[in-house]
């Protein structure tokens, strides 16, 4: 049986990149590696749609989230955190940990934050230093309207920091056009790489705050990273083999074209949602993202049991729910290298697993709806 990794990160990696990862380890202080580092930095800027600085760290995505908090905020600064799921909670926890006065904007799980709510919070506390939001809240499958939020935040003195870890590469994210001051991305979601790299873009508005904030980070010191990058270098040993592999993955995205990459994700996401509805199940997110679909199973049906059957019988790995959603939802990742047939296969397997569990799902209904959605485009 084949393993099919359809979790919303880590996600499958294309063979071109895997082959690069199979090569011998090389030294990083060389002309060849400097060229790769600078090329990758430029390619990331293109994917993030920014002219801002982009810095690369050897960490999971959370490392770059931490960097965006510890560098930008001075203790006592006010931070507005949108909390509508696990990853919004992470923003809040990070801000608390580093001594910010954290203002939580709680959003019901499954719903998207209303930009007007952010506007109201900024009006109430005009000295908020930073607004922390999540492009794709991977715990609920909700997409935030970052474009509208950017318009609201731009009129204030606050910096807009976006966790785009699972969203970037799967859905539009126009950093400069939307006024995003810091964008956090991880390697193992839509960027076609294993876990291990994190990326952070920093705008001039964010740098101005960073330069005034006390220097509290060491490994994640953005000033040190920027200084080294100006000399085509990194302050510490970079994850050079991952960065070389990233070049291959970014080449693939470049070849396909960013707009085409986004359109592909939209298409597969729409087909997945059509399948879910045709199966009599519910899409959990009110404003669904294109990186994953969170599927709400009927009351009394154990989503964890469905998840383990999917893996055991069909080799399909999907994610379950977290916290209050544990046992209630399945999260199917359709980001990065996952293609149409991977998804159709997952839908077929889900229909069979649910039928086996006694859920009255008409066999073939989901896959037919997905096929229709795909052909209609
Ligand atoms: C995966 C994910 C993270 C966490 O990233 P790690 O790489 O596990 O540190 C943070 N935010 C979002 C939205 C994610 O999808």
Coordinates of C-alpha atoms and ligand atoms in Angstrom, one line a residue:
X1 CA 0.0 0.0 0.0
X2 CA 1.2 3.5 -0.8
X3 CA 1.4 6.2 1.8
X4 CA -0.5 9.3 0.8
X5 CA 0.3 12.3 2.9
X6 CA -2.7 14.6 2.8
X7 CA -2.2 16.4 6.1
X8 CA -2.1 20.3 6.0
X9 CA 1.6 20.1 6.7
X10 CA 3.9 18.4 6.5
X11 CA 2.9 17.7 2.9
X12 CA 4.4 15.6 0.1
X13 CA 7.6 16.7 -1.6
X14 CA 8.1 16.4 -5.4
X15 CA 10.8 14.0 -6.6
X16 CA 13.0 16.8 -8.1
X17 CA 13.4 18.2 -4.6
X18 CA 13.8 14.8 -2.9
X19 CA 16.7 14.0 -5.3
X20 CA 18.4 17.2 -4.3
X21 CA 18.0 16.2 -0.7
X22 CA 19.8 12.9 -1.4
X23 CA 23.0 14.7 -2.4
X24 CA 26.1 14.8 -0.2
X25 CA 26.4 17.6 2.4
X26 CA 28.5 20.5 1.3
X27 CA 30.1 23.5 3.0
X28 CA 28.1 26.7 3.2
X29 CA 30.9 29.4 3.2
X30 CA 31.4 29.0 -0.6
X31 CA 30.7 31.0 -3.7
X32 CA 28.3 28.3 -4.9
X33 CA 26.2 28.4 -1.7
X34 CA 26.1 32.2 -1.6
X35 CA 24.6 32.1 -5.1
X36 CA 22.0 29.6 -4.0
X37 CA 21.2 31.7 -0.9
X38 CA 20.7 34.9 -2.9
X39 CA 18.7 33.2 -5.6
X40 CA 16.4 31.5 -3.1
X41 CA 15.9 34.8 -1.2
X42 CA 14.8 36.5 -4.5
X43 CA 12.5 33.6 -5.4
X44 CA 10.9 33.8 -1.9
X45 CA 10.3 37.5 -2.4
X46 CA 8.5 36.7 -5.7
X47 CA 6.3 34.1 -4.0
X48 CA 5.6 36.4 -1.0
X49 CA 5.0 39.3 -3.5
X50 CA 7.3 41.6 -1.7
X51 CA 10.3 43.9 -2.2
X52 CA 10.9 43.8 1.6
X53 CA 13.8 41.9 3.2
X54 CA 13.2 38.1 3.5
X55 CA 15.2 36.2 6.1
X56 CA 15.6 32.5 6.4
X57 CA 15.9 30.5 9.6
X58 CA 16.6 26.9 10.4
X59 CA 13.5 26.2 12.5
X60 CA 9.9 25.2 12.1
X61 CA 7.4 28.0 11.3
X62 CA 6.9 28.8 14.9
X63 CA 10.5 30.0 15.1
X64 CA 9.8 32.8 12.7
X65 CA 6.6 33.5 14.6
X66 CA 8.7 33.9 17.7
X67 CA 11.2 36.1 15.8
X68 CA 8.4 38.4 14.7
X69 CA 7.3 38.9 18.3
X70 CA 10.6 39.1 20.2
X71 CA 12.2 41.6 17.7
X72 CA 9.2 43.8 17.0
X73 CA 7.8 44.3 20.4
X74 CA 9.3 46.0 23.5
X75 CA 8.0 44.7 26.8
X76 CA 4.8 46.5 27.6
X77 CA 3.9 47.2 24.0
X78 CA 0.3 46.5 23.1
X79 CA -0.3 43.6 20.7
X80 CA -3.7 42.8 19.2
X81 CA -4.0 39.1 18.5
X82 CA -6.8 37.6 16.5
X83 CA -7.7 34.3 18.2
X84 CA -10.0 32.1 16.2
X85 CA -8.1 28.8 16.4
X86 CA -5.0 27.1 17.6
X87 CA -2.6 29.2 15.6
X88 CA -4.2 32.5 16.6
X89 CA -3.8 31.3 20.2
X90 CA -0.1 30.8 19.5
X91 CA 0.2 34.5 18.6
X92 CA -1.4 35.4 21.8
X93 CA 0.8 33.0 23.8
X94 CA 4.0 34.3 22.2
X95 CA 3.1 37.9 22.8
X96 CA 2.3 37.1 26.5
X97 CA 5.6 35.2 26.8
X98 CA 7.6 38.1 25.6
X99 CA 6.0 40.6 27.9
X100 CA 3.6 42.4 25.5
X101 CA 0.3 43.7 26.8
X102 CA -1.8 41.3 24.8
X103 CA -5.3 42.2 23.6
X104 CA -7.1 39.2 22.3
X105 CA -9.7 39.6 19.6
X106 CA -11.6 36.3 20.0
X107 CA -13.4 35.0 17.0
X108 CA -15.7 32.0 17.1
X109 CA -13.9 28.9 15.7
X110 CA -14.8 28.4 12.1
X111 CA -15.6 32.1 11.5
X112 CA -13.3 34.6 10.0
X113 CA -12.4 37.8 11.8
X114 CA -14.3 40.9 10.6
X115 CA -11.9 43.6 9.5
X116 CA -14.3 46.1 11.2
X117 CA -13.6 44.4 14.6
X118 CA -9.9 45.1 14.1
X119 CA -10.7 48.6 13.1
X120 CA -12.7 49.1 16.3
X121 CA -9.9 47.6 18.5
X122 CA -7.4 49.9 16.9
X123 CA -9.7 52.9 17.5
X124 CA -10.1 51.9 21.1
X125 CA -6.3 51.4 21.6
X126 CA -4.6 53.7 19.2
X127 CA -1.2 52.8 20.6
X128 CA -1.3 49.2 19.6
X129 CA 2.1 48.3 18.2
X130 CA 1.3 45.3 16.2
X131 CA -1.7 43.3 14.9
X132 CA -1.2 39.5 14.6
X133 CA -3.4 37.6 12.3
X134 CA -3.4 34.2 10.5
X135 CA -3.9 34.0 6.7
X136 CA -5.0 30.4 6.8
X137 CA -6.0 29.2 10.3
X138 CA -5.0 25.6 9.8
X139 CA -6.9 24.3 12.9
X140 CA -10.3 25.4 11.4
X141 CA -9.6 25.8 7.7
X142 CA -10.6 29.5 7.8
X143 CA -9.1 32.1 5.5
X144 CA -8.7 35.6 6.8
X145 CA -9.4 38.6 4.5
X146 CA -5.8 39.9 4.8
X147 CA -6.3 42.5 2.0
X148 CA -9.2 44.2 3.9
X149 CA -7.3 43.9 7.3
X150 CA -4.3 45.5 5.6
X151 CA -6.3 48.5 4.6
X152 CA -7.5 48.9 8.2
X153 CA -4.1 48.5 9.8
X154 CA -2.3 50.8 7.3
X155 CA -4.2 53.8 8.6
X156 CA -2.7 53.2 12.1
X157 CA 0.8 53.2 13.5
X158 CA 0.6 49.4 14.1
X159 CA 2.5 46.8 12.1
X160 CA 0.5 44.0 10.5
X161 CA 2.1 40.6 11.1
X162 CA 0.6 37.6 9.2
X163 CA 1.1 33.9 9.9
X164 CA 1.1 32.7 6.3
X165 CA 2.7 29.4 7.2
X166 CA 0.1 27.2 5.6
X167 CA -1.5 29.8 3.3
X168 CA 1.4 31.1 1.3
X169 CA 1.8 29.2 -1.9
X170 CA -1.7 27.9 -1.7
X171 CA -3.7 31.1 -1.9
X172 CA -3.1 34.7 -2.9
X173 CA -0.9 36.7 -0.4
X174 CA 0.2 40.1 -1.8
X175 CA 2.5 41.3 1.0
X176 CA 3.3 44.7 -0.4
X177 CA 0.0 45.5 -2.0
X178 CA -1.9 44.5 1.1
X179 CA 0.4 46.3 3.5
X180 CA 1.7 43.3 5.4
X181 CA 4.7 44.3 7.5
X182 CA 5.9 40.9 8.5
X183 CA 5.0 37.7 6.8
X184 CA 5.8 34.3 8.4
X185 CA 6.1 31.2 6.3
X186 CA 7.2 27.6 6.9
X187 CA 8.8 25.2 4.5
X188 CA 6.6 22.1 5.0
X189 CA 3.2 23.4 3.8
X190 CA 2.7 24.7 0.3
X191 CA 6.4 25.4 -0.4
X192 CA 7.1 21.7 -1.3
X193 CA 9.8 21.0 1.2
X194 CA 10.2 18.9 4.4
X195 CA 9.9 20.7 7.8
X196 CA 13.0 22.7 8.9
X197 CA 13.0 26.1 7.3
X198 CA 11.1 29.3 8.3
X199 CA 10.9 32.5 6.4
X200 CA 10.1 36.0 7.6
X201 CA 9.7 39.2 5.5
X202 CA 10.2 42.6 7.2
X203 CA 9.0 45.9 5.9
X204 CA 10.6 49.3 6.5
X205 CA 7.8 50.1 8.9
X206 CA 8.6 47.0 10.9
X207 CA 12.3 47.7 10.8
X208 CA 11.7 51.1 12.3
X209 CA 10.1 49.5 15.3
X210 CA 12.6 46.7 15.5
X211 CA 15.5 49.3 15.6
X212 CA 13.8 50.9 18.6
X213 CA 13.0 47.7 20.5
X214 CA 15.5 46.2 23.0
X215 CA 17.6 43.5 21.5
X216 CA 16.3 40.4 23.2
X217 CA 16.8 37.6 20.7
X218 CA 20.1 35.9 19.9
X219 CA 19.6 33.2 17.2
X220 CA 16.4 35.0 16.0
X221 CA 18.0 38.4 16.0
X222 CA 16.7 40.0 12.8
X223 CA 19.2 42.7 12.8
X224 CA 22.0 40.2 12.8
X225 CA 20.3 38.2 10.0
X226 CA 19.9 41.3 7.9
X227 CA 23.5 42.3 8.4
X228 CA 24.8 38.9 7.4
X229 CA 22.5 38.7 4.4
X230 CA 23.9 42.0 3.1
X231 CA 27.2 40.1 2.8
X232 CA 25.4 37.2 1.2
X233 CA 25.8 35.2 4.4
X234 CA 23.9 34.0 7.5
X235 CA 25.0 34.6 11.1
X236 CA 25.1 30.9 11.9
X237 CA 25.3 27.7 9.9
X238 CA 22.3 27.7 7.5
X239 CA 20.4 24.5 6.8
X240 CA 22.2 24.5 3.5
X241 CA 21.0 21.2 2.1
X242 CA 17.4 22.3 2.8
X243 CA 18.0 25.7 1.2
X244 CA 19.5 24.0 -1.9
X245 CA 16.4 21.7 -2.1
X246 CA 14.2 24.8 -1.7
X247 CA 15.7 26.2 -4.8
X248 CA 14.4 23.2 -6.7
X249 CA 10.9 23.6 -5.2
X250 CA 10.8 27.3 -6.0
X251 CA 11.9 26.6 -9.5
X252 CA 8.9 24.3 -9.9
X253 CA 6.6 27.0 -8.6
X254 CA 8.2 29.5 -10.9
X255 CA 7.8 27.3 -13.9
X256 CA 4.1 26.8 -13.2
X257 CA 3.6 30.5 -12.4
X258 CA 2.3 31.8 -9.1
X259 CA -1.2 32.7 -10.5
X260 CA -1.5 29.2 -11.9
X261 CA -0.4 27.7 -8.6
X262 CA -3.1 29.7 -6.7
X263 CA -5.7 28.7 -9.4
X264 CA -4.8 25.0 -9.0
X265 CA -5.3 25.2 -5.3
X266 CA -8.6 27.0 -5.7
X267 CA -9.8 24.4 -8.1
X268 CA -9.0 21.4 -5.9
X269 CA -10.4 23.2 -2.8
X270 CA -13.7 23.9 -4.6
X271 CA -13.9 20.3 -5.7
X272 CA -13.2 19.0 -2.2
X273 CA -15.9 21.2 -0.8
X274 CA -18.4 20.1 -3.4
X275 CA -17.6 16.5 -2.5
X276 CA -18.0 17.1 1.2
X277 CA -21.5 18.7 0.7
X278 CA -22.6 16.0 -1.7
X279 CA -21.7 13.4 0.9
X280 CA -24.1 15.1 3.3
X281 CA -21.2 16.4 5.5
X282 CA -20.3 20.0 6.3
X283 CA -17.4 22.2 5.5
X284 CA -16.5 23.6 8.9
X285 CA -15.1 26.9 7.8
X286 CA -17.4 29.8 7.1
X287 CA -14.7 31.4 4.9
X288 CA -12.7 28.4 3.7
X289 CA -9.1 28.5 2.7
X290 CA -7.6 26.8 -0.3
X291 CA -4.9 25.0 1.6
X292 CA -7.1 22.5 3.4
X293 CA -10.7 21.5 4.0
X294 CA -12.0 20.9 7.5
X295 CA -14.8 18.4 7.3
X296 CA -17.4 18.3 10.1
X297 CA -18.7 14.8 10.6
X298 CA -22.2 14.1 11.8
X299 CA -22.9 14.0 15.5
X300 CA -22.0 10.7 17.1
X301 CA -19.5 9.8 14.3
X302 CA -16.0 9.6 15.7
X303 CA -13.7 11.5 13.4
X304 CA -10.6 9.9 15.0
X305 CA -11.9 6.5 14.2
X306 CA -12.5 7.6 10.6
X307 CA -9.0 9.0 10.5
X308 CA -7.3 5.9 11.7
X309 CA -9.3 3.7 9.2
X310 CA -8.3 6.0 6.3
X311 CA -4.7 5.5 7.2
X312 CA -4.9 1.8 8.0
X313 CA -7.0 0.7 5.0
X314 CA -6.0 3.1 2.3
X315 CA -2.7 4.7 3.4
X316 CA -4.4 8.1 3.4
X317 CA -3.0 10.4 6.2
X318 CA -5.3 13.3 7.0
X319 CA -5.3 15.4 10.2
X320 CA -7.9 15.4 12.9
X321 CA -9.3 18.2 15.0
X322 CA -7.5 19.9 17.8
X323 CA -8.9 20.8 21.3
X324 CA -12.7 21.1 21.2
X325 CA -12.7 19.9 17.6
X326 CA -11.0 16.6 18.4
X327 CA -13.1 13.7 17.2
X328 CA -15.4 16.1 15.4
X329 CA -13.5 17.1 12.2
X330 CA -11.1 15.8 9.7
X331 CA -8.7 18.2 8.1
X332 CA -7.8 17.2 4.5
X333 CA -4.7 19.0 3.2
X334 CA -4.7 19.8 -0.5
X335 CA -1.7 22.0 -0.7
X336 CA 1.7 21.9 -2.5
X337 CA 2.3 18.7 -4.4
X338 CA -1.1 17.2 -3.7
X339 CA -2.9 16.9 -7.0
X340 CA -6.4 16.3 -8.3
X341 CA -6.2 12.5 -8.3
X342 CA -4.7 12.5 -4.8
X343 CA -7.8 14.3 -3.7
X344 CA -10.3 12.2 -5.6
X345 CA -8.6 9.2 -4.1
X346 CA -9.0 10.6 -0.6
X347 CA -12.7 11.3 -1.3
X348 CA -13.3 7.8 -2.5
X349 CA -11.5 6.4 0.6
X350 CA -13.5 8.7 2.9
X351 CA -16.8 7.5 1.4
X352 CA -15.8 3.9 1.9
X353 CA -14.6 4.4 5.4
X354 CA -17.8 6.2 6.4
X355 CA -19.9 3.6 4.8
X356 CA -18.1 1.0 6.8
X357 CA -18.7 2.9 9.9
X358 CA -22.4 2.9 9.2
X359 CA -22.7 6.5 8.1
X360 CA -25.3 6.7 5.4
X361 CA -23.1 8.2 2.7
X362 CA -24.2 7.4 -0.9
X363 CA -21.2 5.8 -2.5
X364 CA -19.8 7.8 -5.3
X365 CA -21.8 11.0 -4.5
X366 CA -18.7 12.9 -3.2
X367 CA -16.4 11.8 -6.0
X368 CA -19.1 12.6 -8.7
X369 CA -19.6 16.1 -7.2
X370 CA -15.9 16.7 -7.2
X371 CA -15.6 15.5 -10.8
X372 CA -18.4 17.8 -11.9
X373 CA -16.8 20.8 -10.1
X374 CA -13.5 20.1 -11.8
X375 CA -15.1 19.7 -15.2
X376 CA -17.2 22.9 -14.8
X377 CA -14.1 25.1 -14.6
Ligands
LIG1 C1 1.7 24.6 10.6 C2 1.4 25.9 11.1 C3 2.1 26.5 12.2 C4 3.1 25.9 12.9 O1 4.3 25.7 12.2 P1 5.4 24.7 12.8 O2 6.2 24.6 11.5 O3 4.7 23.5 13.3 O4 6.1 25.5 13.8 C5 1.7 27.8 12.5 N1 0.7 28.4 11.9 C6 0.0 27.8 11.0 C7 -1.2 28.6 10.4 C8 0.3 26.6 10.5 O5 -0.5 26.0 9.6

